[in-house]
Amino acid sequence: MRAKCSLLISCLLLLLLPIVAAADSVDFFPCVLDHSYALDGYGDYKEIDLRERYRASAGSHQDDDLMLESGSAIVLDQSILILDLHFSDSFDYQANSTAVPEQLTFFFNPAPNEMQVTVFPDRDDPYAFHYFGSFNSTMTQIDICGSYTDSEGELRDCFSLRNLILPITSGVESADFFPCVLDHSYALDGYGECNEIDLRDWHRAAIDNWELDDLAVESGSAIVLDRSVLIIDLHLSDSFDFEANYTEFPERITLYSHESEVFTEEMLPVWRVEIFPDEDDPYAFHYCGTFNWTMTEIYMYGNDGESLGGFSLHIAVY
């Protein structure tokens, strides 16, 4: 376990070393086709040209103008997934009765979903979308859906790349790479800054429970490394009586960078992720992925956050 955790820290560090150090948000998406990731220390990597996949799905010929200018998906050591999509700024969206997506949603193993991530445009480039995060080798399929808000305020589909089969070698176990341990010296792993939160204590304070009563959260931690990597490890109690406490055990946890109900121009969510239980432990939820340092608040909701009395936890990471 410790060896696997150290492996992920090393992999993430290798990925981040060339570009860490800036005070602003880190641009750490080296999602380049035909790059020798072996030189970066990865023993195995797979890649997909998303533009060519989109061309094939749309039935377009070589010289046709495409909505998708470029795109790539890279899987590193069957544990890290990077997606990079750039939409064309010269494509005639109006003539093609579509629009540039305002958000992209990735559905992993769509039926049933193992994870769902919604990402928003690069703040410096409205045509660019990036994702970098942990990866389970059982996630062999992904649907990518783009949407925009029409003049009547309705969310409309405008881009689709479905049934994308990720090039995973079968039979290899995914690494257990959530080294989300409080009071661990991440400086020894090469990180200059570490911010951490004890989610159990945060949950206790949120519900004004200062006694030793049983809590819905048995243990949990949120770690931000160098303002660029976020790791969450949440374990719910198997002895807590959810029903007696007028709540429910979540089938999934949804993470938001802002309130789920807020979609005003000033408060557009920067990031939204749905995570599902550990395949070996229904009480454990993990997440590891890129982090935008402007995301100072994260909301956790059990399921979709719409059920009254469902699990919720609001944390401030700085």
Short mmCIF file of C-alpha atoms in Angstrom, two decimals:
data_model
loop_
_atom_site.label_atom_id
_atom_site.label_comp_id
_atom_site.label_asym_id
_atom_site.label_seq_id
_atom_site.Cartn_x
_atom_site.Cartn_y
_atom_site.Cartn_z
CA MET A 1 0.00 0.00 0.00
CA ARG A 2 2.72 2.48 1.07
CA ALA A 3 4.78 1.56 -1.99
CA LYS A 4 1.80 2.22 -4.27
CA CYS A 5 1.13 5.55 -2.56
CA SER A 6 4.76 6.56 -3.01
CA LEU A 7 4.53 5.56 -6.67
CA LEU A 8 1.63 7.94 -7.30
CA ILE A 9 3.33 10.79 -5.47
CA SER A 10 6.41 10.18 -7.63
CA CYS A 11 4.31 10.04 -10.82
CA LEU A 12 2.46 13.24 -9.99
CA LEU A 13 5.70 14.94 -9.06
CA LEU A 14 7.34 13.91 -12.33
CA LEU A 15 4.38 15.33 -14.18
CA LEU A 16 4.37 18.59 -12.26
CA LEU A 17 8.09 19.32 -11.82
CA PRO A 18 8.65 21.10 -15.16
CA ILE A 19 5.84 23.55 -14.52
CA VAL A 20 5.34 23.99 -10.76
CA ALA A 21 6.63 27.21 -9.13
CA ALA A 22 4.31 29.81 -10.66
CA ALA A 23 2.18 31.72 -8.19
CA ASP A 24 -0.76 31.69 -10.57
CA SER A 25 -2.72 28.55 -11.41
CA VAL A 26 -0.49 25.87 -12.88
CA ASP A 27 -0.90 24.95 -16.53
CA PHE A 28 -0.11 21.27 -16.12
CA PHE A 29 -1.70 19.47 -19.01
CA PRO A 30 1.15 17.96 -21.05
CA CYS A 31 -1.39 16.07 -23.12
CA VAL A 32 0.64 15.74 -26.30
CA LEU A 33 0.31 12.93 -28.83
CA ASP A 34 3.47 11.06 -29.82
CA HIS A 35 5.34 12.40 -26.81
CA SER A 36 7.71 9.89 -25.22
CA TYR A 37 6.24 9.70 -21.73
CA ALA A 38 8.73 6.93 -21.03
CA LEU A 39 11.35 9.68 -20.73
CA ASP A 40 9.22 11.19 -17.95
CA GLY A 41 9.38 7.95 -16.00
CA TYR A 42 6.18 6.23 -17.11
CA GLY A 43 6.46 2.58 -18.02
CA ASP A 44 3.15 2.40 -19.86
CA TYR A 45 1.10 4.98 -21.69
CA LYS A 46 -1.78 4.88 -24.16
CA GLU A 47 -3.07 7.72 -26.30
CA ILE A 48 -6.11 8.62 -28.40
CA ASP A 49 -6.36 11.34 -31.04
CA LEU A 50 -9.77 12.79 -30.16
CA ARG A 51 -9.96 14.93 -33.30
CA GLU A 52 -9.63 11.86 -35.51
CA ARG A 53 -12.17 9.98 -33.38
CA TYR A 54 -14.54 12.93 -33.74
CA ARG A 55 -13.95 13.07 -37.51
CA ALA A 56 -14.80 9.37 -37.78
CA SER A 57 -17.93 9.68 -35.63
CA ALA A 58 -19.15 12.68 -37.64
CA GLY A 59 -18.40 11.00 -40.97
CA SER A 60 -16.24 13.95 -42.02
CA HIS A 61 -13.63 13.75 -44.75
CA GLN A 62 -10.05 14.88 -44.44
CA ASP A 63 -10.56 18.42 -45.77
CA ASP A 64 -13.79 19.22 -43.91
CA ASP A 65 -13.74 21.95 -41.30
CA LEU A 66 -14.32 20.45 -37.86
CA MET A 67 -15.77 21.83 -34.67
CA LEU A 68 -12.95 20.12 -32.76
CA GLU A 69 -9.60 21.65 -33.70
CA SER A 70 -7.50 19.23 -31.67
CA GLY A 71 -7.84 16.82 -28.80
CA SER A 72 -6.04 14.03 -27.03
CA ALA A 73 -6.57 11.53 -24.25
CA ILE A 74 -3.54 10.05 -22.50
CA VAL A 75 -3.57 7.21 -19.96
CA LEU A 76 -0.35 6.92 -17.95
CA ASP A 77 0.52 3.68 -16.16
CA GLN A 78 -3.19 2.84 -16.03
CA SER A 79 -3.58 5.27 -13.14
CA ILE A 80 -3.57 8.81 -14.52
CA LEU A 81 -5.88 10.17 -17.23
CA ILE A 82 -5.28 13.45 -19.08
CA LEU A 83 -7.79 14.95 -21.54
CA ASP A 84 -7.15 18.06 -23.60
CA LEU A 85 -9.71 19.42 -26.09
CA HIS A 86 -9.49 22.59 -28.16
CA PHE A 87 -12.48 23.76 -30.19
CA SER A 88 -12.03 25.72 -33.40
CA ASP A 89 -12.29 29.52 -33.28
CA SER A 90 -12.86 29.61 -37.07
CA PHE A 91 -15.62 26.98 -37.33
CA ASP A 92 -18.98 28.50 -38.34
CA TYR A 93 -21.07 27.37 -35.38
CA GLN A 94 -24.16 29.37 -36.36
CA ALA A 95 -24.25 27.92 -39.88
CA ASN A 96 -24.00 24.46 -38.36
CA SER A 97 -26.78 25.16 -35.83
CA THR A 98 -24.54 24.62 -32.82
CA ALA A 99 -22.34 26.56 -30.40
CA VAL A 100 -19.05 26.41 -28.54
CA PRO A 101 -19.63 24.32 -25.41
CA GLU A 102 -19.83 26.19 -22.10
CA GLN A 103 -19.09 22.96 -20.26
CA LEU A 104 -17.97 19.43 -21.00
CA THR A 105 -19.14 16.41 -19.02
CA PHE A 106 -17.19 13.16 -19.01
CA PHE A 107 -19.15 10.01 -18.17
CA PHE A 108 -16.90 7.09 -17.25
CA ASN A 109 -18.40 3.65 -17.96
CA PRO A 110 -21.74 5.34 -18.68
CA ALA A 111 -23.95 2.43 -17.61
CA PRO A 112 -23.51 2.51 -14.71
CA ASN A 113 -21.29 5.54 -14.17
CA GLU A 114 -18.15 4.99 -12.10
CA MET A 115 -17.31 8.68 -12.15
CA GLN A 116 -18.71 11.80 -13.79
CA VAL A 117 -16.73 15.00 -14.18
CA THR A 118 -17.91 18.37 -15.50
CA VAL A 119 -15.19 20.81 -16.57
CA PHE A 120 -15.42 24.39 -17.74
CA PRO A 121 -13.30 26.33 -20.25
CA ASP A 122 -9.76 27.40 -19.54
CA ARG A 123 -10.08 30.83 -17.97
CA ASP A 124 -7.60 32.19 -20.52
CA ASP A 125 -9.09 30.40 -23.54
CA PRO A 126 -12.85 29.80 -23.96
CA TYR A 127 -12.13 27.21 -26.66
CA ALA A 128 -9.93 24.99 -24.46
CA PHE A 129 -10.98 22.32 -21.94
CA HIS A 130 -8.63 20.28 -19.77
CA TYR A 131 -8.91 17.40 -17.35
CA PHE A 132 -6.30 15.57 -15.33
CA GLY A 133 -7.12 13.07 -12.62
CA SER A 134 -6.89 9.69 -11.04
CA PHE A 135 -7.94 6.73 -13.10
CA ASN A 136 -9.31 3.28 -12.36
CA SER A 137 -8.24 0.67 -14.89
CA THR A 138 -11.78 -0.74 -14.88
CA MET A 139 -12.93 2.51 -16.53
CA THR A 140 -12.67 1.35 -20.12
CA GLN A 141 -15.28 3.59 -21.73
CA ILE A 142 -16.03 7.30 -21.70
CA ASP A 143 -18.71 9.56 -23.19
CA ILE A 144 -17.85 13.23 -23.69
CA CYS A 145 -20.84 15.60 -23.95
CA GLY A 146 -20.74 19.36 -24.48
CA SER A 147 -23.56 21.77 -23.70
CA TYR A 148 -24.37 25.47 -23.73
CA THR A 149 -27.13 27.72 -22.40
CA ASP A 150 -29.53 28.96 -25.09
CA SER A 151 -31.32 32.34 -25.20
CA GLU A 152 -34.14 30.96 -23.06
CA GLY A 153 -31.78 29.74 -20.36
CA GLU A 154 -32.10 26.05 -21.28
CA LEU A 155 -29.02 23.80 -21.31
CA ARG A 156 -28.63 22.35 -24.81
CA ASP A 157 -26.33 19.64 -26.15
CA CYS A 158 -23.86 20.86 -28.74
CA PHE A 159 -21.01 18.35 -28.81
CA SER A 160 -20.84 14.61 -28.40
CA LEU A 161 -18.13 11.99 -28.57
CA ARG A 162 -19.61 8.74 -27.30
CA ASN A 163 -18.49 5.18 -26.73
CA LEU A 164 -14.86 6.17 -26.57
CA ILE A 165 -13.03 2.97 -25.65
CA LEU A 166 -9.98 3.76 -23.59
CA PRO A 167 -6.92 1.66 -24.54
CA ILE A 168 -6.46 -0.29 -21.31
CA THR A 169 -4.62 -3.56 -21.03
CA SER A 170 -6.92 -6.05 -19.34
CA GLY A 171 -5.91 -7.98 -16.27
CA VAL A 172 -3.72 -5.31 -14.68
CA GLU A 173 -4.92 -4.04 -11.33
CA SER A 174 -5.29 -0.31 -10.84
CA ALA A 175 -3.00 1.25 -8.26
CA ASP A 176 -4.40 2.25 -4.90
CA PHE A 177 -3.04 5.76 -5.15
CA PHE A 178 -4.64 7.91 -2.54
CA PRO A 179 -1.82 8.87 -0.16
CA CYS A 180 -4.21 11.21 1.63
CA VAL A 181 -2.66 11.02 5.09
CA LEU A 182 -2.81 13.84 7.63
CA ASP A 183 0.45 15.01 9.19
CA HIS A 184 2.51 13.27 6.52
CA SER A 185 5.63 15.16 5.47
CA TYR A 186 4.85 15.75 1.83
CA ALA A 187 7.95 17.94 1.68
CA LEU A 188 9.93 14.71 1.64
CA ASP A 189 8.03 13.78 -1.51
CA GLY A 190 9.16 16.99 -3.18
CA TYR A 191 6.18 19.27 -2.49
CA GLY A 192 6.90 22.77 -1.20
CA GLU A 193 3.40 23.51 0.11
CA CYS A 194 0.77 21.30 1.68
CA ASN A 195 -2.66 22.31 3.00
CA GLU A 196 -4.72 19.69 4.80
CA ILE A 197 -8.13 19.33 6.43
CA ASP A 198 -9.38 16.68 8.83
CA LEU A 199 -12.82 16.01 7.35
CA ARG A 200 -14.10 14.20 10.46
CA ASP A 201 -13.35 17.19 12.70
CA TRP A 202 -14.71 19.56 10.05
CA HIS A 203 -17.92 17.50 9.91
CA ARG A 204 -18.18 17.51 13.72
CA ALA A 205 -17.85 21.31 13.82
CA ALA A 206 -20.36 21.75 10.97
CA ILE A 207 -23.09 19.94 12.91
CA ASP A 208 -22.09 21.47 16.28
CA ASN A 209 -21.22 18.06 17.67
CA TRP A 210 -18.37 18.47 20.15
CA GLU A 211 -19.06 15.26 22.06
CA LEU A 212 -17.92 11.73 21.30
CA ASP A 213 -21.16 10.72 19.60
CA ASP A 214 -21.01 8.50 16.56
CA LEU A 215 -20.65 10.50 13.35
CA ALA A 216 -21.56 9.82 9.75
CA VAL A 217 -17.91 10.52 8.85
CA GLU A 218 -15.62 7.93 10.40
CA SER A 219 -12.47 9.51 8.98
CA GLY A 220 -11.48 11.73 6.11
CA SER A 221 -8.88 14.09 4.79
CA ALA A 222 -8.48 16.65 2.04
CA ILE A 223 -4.94 17.51 0.94
CA VAL A 224 -3.90 20.24 -1.51
CA LEU A 225 -0.33 19.95 -2.76
CA ASP A 226 1.45 22.97 -4.25
CA ARG A 227 -1.95 24.53 -5.05
CA SER A 228 -2.23 22.17 -8.00
CA VAL A 229 -3.19 18.67 -6.82
CA LEU A 230 -6.23 17.86 -4.69
CA ILE A 231 -6.60 14.52 -2.90
CA ILE A 232 -9.73 13.56 -0.97
CA ASP A 233 -10.14 10.39 1.07
CA LEU A 234 -13.52 10.05 2.81
CA HIS A 235 -14.65 7.07 4.88
CA LEU A 236 -18.23 6.95 6.14
CA SER A 237 -19.15 5.00 9.26
CA ASP A 238 -20.55 1.47 8.91
CA SER A 239 -22.08 1.71 12.41
CA PHE A 240 -23.77 5.12 12.12
CA ASP A 241 -27.58 4.84 12.02
CA PHE A 242 -28.35 7.01 9.00
CA GLU A 243 -32.10 6.34 9.08
CA ALA A 244 -32.46 7.19 12.77
CA ASN A 245 -30.65 10.47 12.08
CA TYR A 246 -33.03 11.42 9.25
CA THR A 247 -30.42 11.08 6.57
CA GLU A 248 -29.36 8.51 4.00
CA PHE A 249 -26.22 6.68 3.07
CA PRO A 250 -24.94 8.19 -0.21
CA GLU A 251 -24.54 6.06 -3.29
CA ARG A 252 -22.18 8.72 -4.61
CA ILE A 253 -20.59 11.96 -3.46
CA THR A 254 -20.79 15.08 -5.64
CA LEU A 255 -18.06 17.69 -5.25
CA TYR A 256 -18.61 21.30 -6.34
CA SER A 257 -16.34 24.29 -6.32
CA HIS A 258 -19.46 26.42 -5.72
CA GLU A 259 -23.03 25.85 -4.58
CA SER A 260 -24.73 23.39 -6.92
CA GLU A 261 -27.72 25.73 -7.31
CA VAL A 262 -25.67 28.77 -8.27
CA PHE A 263 -25.08 29.26 -11.99
CA THR A 264 -25.01 33.05 -12.26
CA GLU A 265 -22.36 34.68 -14.40
CA GLU A 266 -20.40 35.69 -11.31
CA MET A 267 -20.59 32.29 -9.63
CA LEU A 268 -20.21 29.74 -12.41
CA PRO A 269 -18.87 26.54 -10.89
CA VAL A 270 -15.24 26.06 -11.77
CA TRP A 271 -15.34 22.31 -11.28
CA ARG A 272 -17.78 19.51 -10.51
CA VAL A 273 -17.05 15.83 -9.91
CA GLU A 274 -19.16 12.85 -8.94
CA ILE A 275 -17.26 10.07 -7.18
CA PHE A 276 -18.53 6.62 -6.42
CA PRO A 277 -17.63 4.15 -3.65
CA ASP A 278 -14.42 2.18 -3.68
CA GLU A 279 -15.10 -1.08 -5.49
CA ASP A 280 -13.81 -2.98 -2.44
CA ASP A 281 -15.36 -0.78 0.25
CA PRO A 282 -18.83 0.84 -0.15
CA TYR A 283 -18.06 3.23 2.73
CA ALA A 284 -14.92 4.69 1.11
CA PHE A 285 -14.81 7.52 -1.46
CA HIS A 286 -11.59 8.74 -3.08
CA TYR A 287 -10.60 11.51 -5.46
CA CYS A 288 -7.27 12.71 -6.81
CA GLY A 289 -6.94 15.31 -9.55
CA THR A 290 -5.91 18.73 -10.68
CA PHE A 291 -6.83 21.76 -8.65
CA ASN A 292 -7.35 25.43 -9.48
CA TRP A 293 -5.99 27.51 -6.61
CA THR A 294 -8.90 29.97 -6.91
CA MET A 295 -11.21 27.17 -5.72
CA THR A 296 -11.06 28.04 -2.04
CA GLU A 297 -14.37 26.40 -1.14
CA ILE A 298 -15.63 22.92 -1.95
CA TYR A 299 -19.09 21.55 -1.30
CA MET A 300 -19.66 17.82 -0.85
CA TYR A 301 -23.16 16.45 -1.28
CA GLY A 302 -24.43 12.93 -0.87
CA ASN A 303 -25.93 11.78 -4.18
CA ASP A 304 -27.02 14.87 -6.14
CA GLY A 305 -27.63 17.13 -3.14
CA GLU A 306 -31.36 17.31 -3.80
CA SER A 307 -32.50 14.87 -1.10
CA LEU A 308 -33.45 16.60 2.14
CA GLY A 309 -31.32 15.40 5.00
CA GLY A 310 -28.68 13.90 2.71
CA PHE A 311 -24.99 14.00 3.54
CA SER A 312 -23.33 17.37 3.00
CA LEU A 313 -20.05 18.96 3.97
CA HIS A 314 -18.67 22.40 3.09
CA ILE A 315 -14.91 22.87 3.44
CA ALA A 316 -12.57 25.80 2.89
CA VAL A 317 -9.25 24.51 1.63
CA TYR A 318 -7.27 27.69 2.44
#
